[in-house]
Amino acid sequence: MTDDLPRPWLALYPSDGIDAAQAGRAPFSARFADALSLFRHAVATRPANAAIHYFDRSIDYAGLDRMSDAFARFLYDQGIAEGDRIALYLQNVPSFLIGMLAAWKLGAIAVTINPMNRSRELRLLLADSGARVLVAHRDLHEEVAREVLQDFPGILAVTTSARDFQGRDDPRVLGEAEPESCPGTHDLMALLGSAADTASSSAPTPLRTQADADQPAIIVYTSGTTGVPKGAVVSHRNFAVDADIWRAWMDLREGGPILAIAPLFHITGLVGHIGAAFATNSAMILSKRFHPAVMAESAAEYQAEFAVGAITAFIAIMNSPEVRPEYLRTIEKAYTGGAPVPASVVDEFGRKFGIVIRSTYGLTESTSLAVAVPRDRTTPVDANGACAIGVPVFGTDAYVADETGKRLPPDEVGEIFLRGPQVVSGYWQREDATREAFFDGYLRTGDVGYMNAEGWLFIVDRKKDMISASGYKVWPKEVEDVIYGHPAIREAAVVGVKDDYRGETVKAVVSLKPGMSLDSAELIAFCKERMAAYKYPRQVIILDELPKTVTGKILRRELR
């Protein structure tokens, strides 16, 4: 059905030597077939390049290779083998990379777990993945995992501290001291030391230098509101290809430091930070968790050149009184994803820092990057003041379809479908969900949008978030775009709430910029002047802070 797919976006591709027809119609020619080879190449070609900067300590690629070798040898001695799952219950710390690489070197599969998850979620994910190893922060182990692991006596527990590998302390991020030890677990730092001491005298451990491209590299769980979240199986090929697309699309400089704003357990952090760093022999600037001033100070200290993260993170940096514009002076390229971006926010950030934020789009199932604004293009803005999310990146196809999967003409709203070498083959042990997610070889994204005649994609909203008010469809994003036009608004989220007369009515929840004041009636009047009667919010709640996921996405479901 889609062999005759028009690709008007090819004309928008970066103009610096890219063969648009080749890049769009032929499979993207990634330099490496698998994720482990990508890392091994970085080690072989630039072993002394920094791989990680973490609170005044740097770890080079050779050191990261040695430490992950040491951990892999320990796991091998414990019987961990090809196909086993190693769960990483960690923040943005060096131990995350050591654990992930050790898994790959054994042919095992890394499983990323949100460190904000509590007992119920952790128990579900350990059971669903069948993990044999859990690597966790000491405080998370004592607060959450110790009790959960009583139900999983076969899981090997390894603990680490956020202060492992640091060169200085920063209480703004690192917080209170973690327990010095966790009885019944293996301490990662001790393991690395003992493994290094015994490596020369023990029999060689058969560690891999490359991986089977089609074998799973990582299981990344999608956000789930009920039941067990689905684990998207990211293959080594998916990871290597998308990492190289990040490099090529953004034209990232070899050795250019990357500011790791997104969480590493999330697909953006995994590929936009780790993958992009491996693909360019570059350093990731890590900071356990996001703090606007700490991130900006780190960007200045290590001269970050590239940053990608949720728009809420950039808003937090912009509104922090501790952040000076010169802190970000070395950043040449900044991208955001995870939610449609209001043009007013992009403009304000640009005025303050002199940096153009461009949009990206992708899902866990597309191994992150699938659509993005070309680096040499100005982002178009729709009639509601929202930025385009971009055009399909190298080797990627997209179209917009109706409920039956029929392709729609330009500017008509429907569901966005994606196809490309970075799209996963399915979910972990969920054949039913895998079948539902694909149509005619394309991934059904669940996002509603449209493509204009030039090939620019615009997001309207998530299908599941549509509000039905008096029989009319209201897309939350359209209302949010209007709200962001008010100068006092810092963040906004719109949801539908039950209404006996209308079925549903529109509710807006907002936070204000520092020093600004606004009451509910004023904001309702502002919206009423700018949109149809069935669209403007009847309820407005003003909060100090909107609830968010650890990735920075606003949690609409908690606002209903």
XYZ file of C-alpha atoms in Angstrom, residues 223-225 338-339 462 464-466 476-477 491-497 507-510 545-550 552-560:
37
model
C 4.856 4.241 30.419
C 1.813 2.279 31.511
C -1.201 3.600 33.378
C 8.696 14.283 24.336
C 5.979 16.886 23.803
C -2.313 11.807 21.713
C -6.160 8.880 24.166
C -6.054 12.502 25.431
C -8.764 13.828 23.127
C -5.523 19.515 24.781
C -2.443 20.719 22.939
C 3.813 25.516 32.327
C 0.373 24.359 31.268
C -1.542 21.119 30.926
C -5.116 20.602 29.768
C -7.307 17.604 30.586
C -10.918 16.590 30.228
C -13.089 16.161 33.316
C -9.780 21.905 32.675
C -6.444 23.736 32.629
C -3.732 23.383 35.252
C -0.912 25.910 35.113
C 4.633 23.052 40.164
C 2.963 20.618 37.775
C 3.539 16.908 38.394
C 6.013 15.372 35.964
C 7.671 12.127 35.111
C 11.401 11.882 35.717
C 10.103 15.931 32.371
C 6.771 15.059 30.772
C 3.783 16.583 32.530
C 1.573 13.899 34.087
C -1.844 14.774 32.724
C -3.485 11.759 34.327
C -2.680 13.110 37.815
C -4.467 16.363 37.006
C -7.856 14.940 36.111
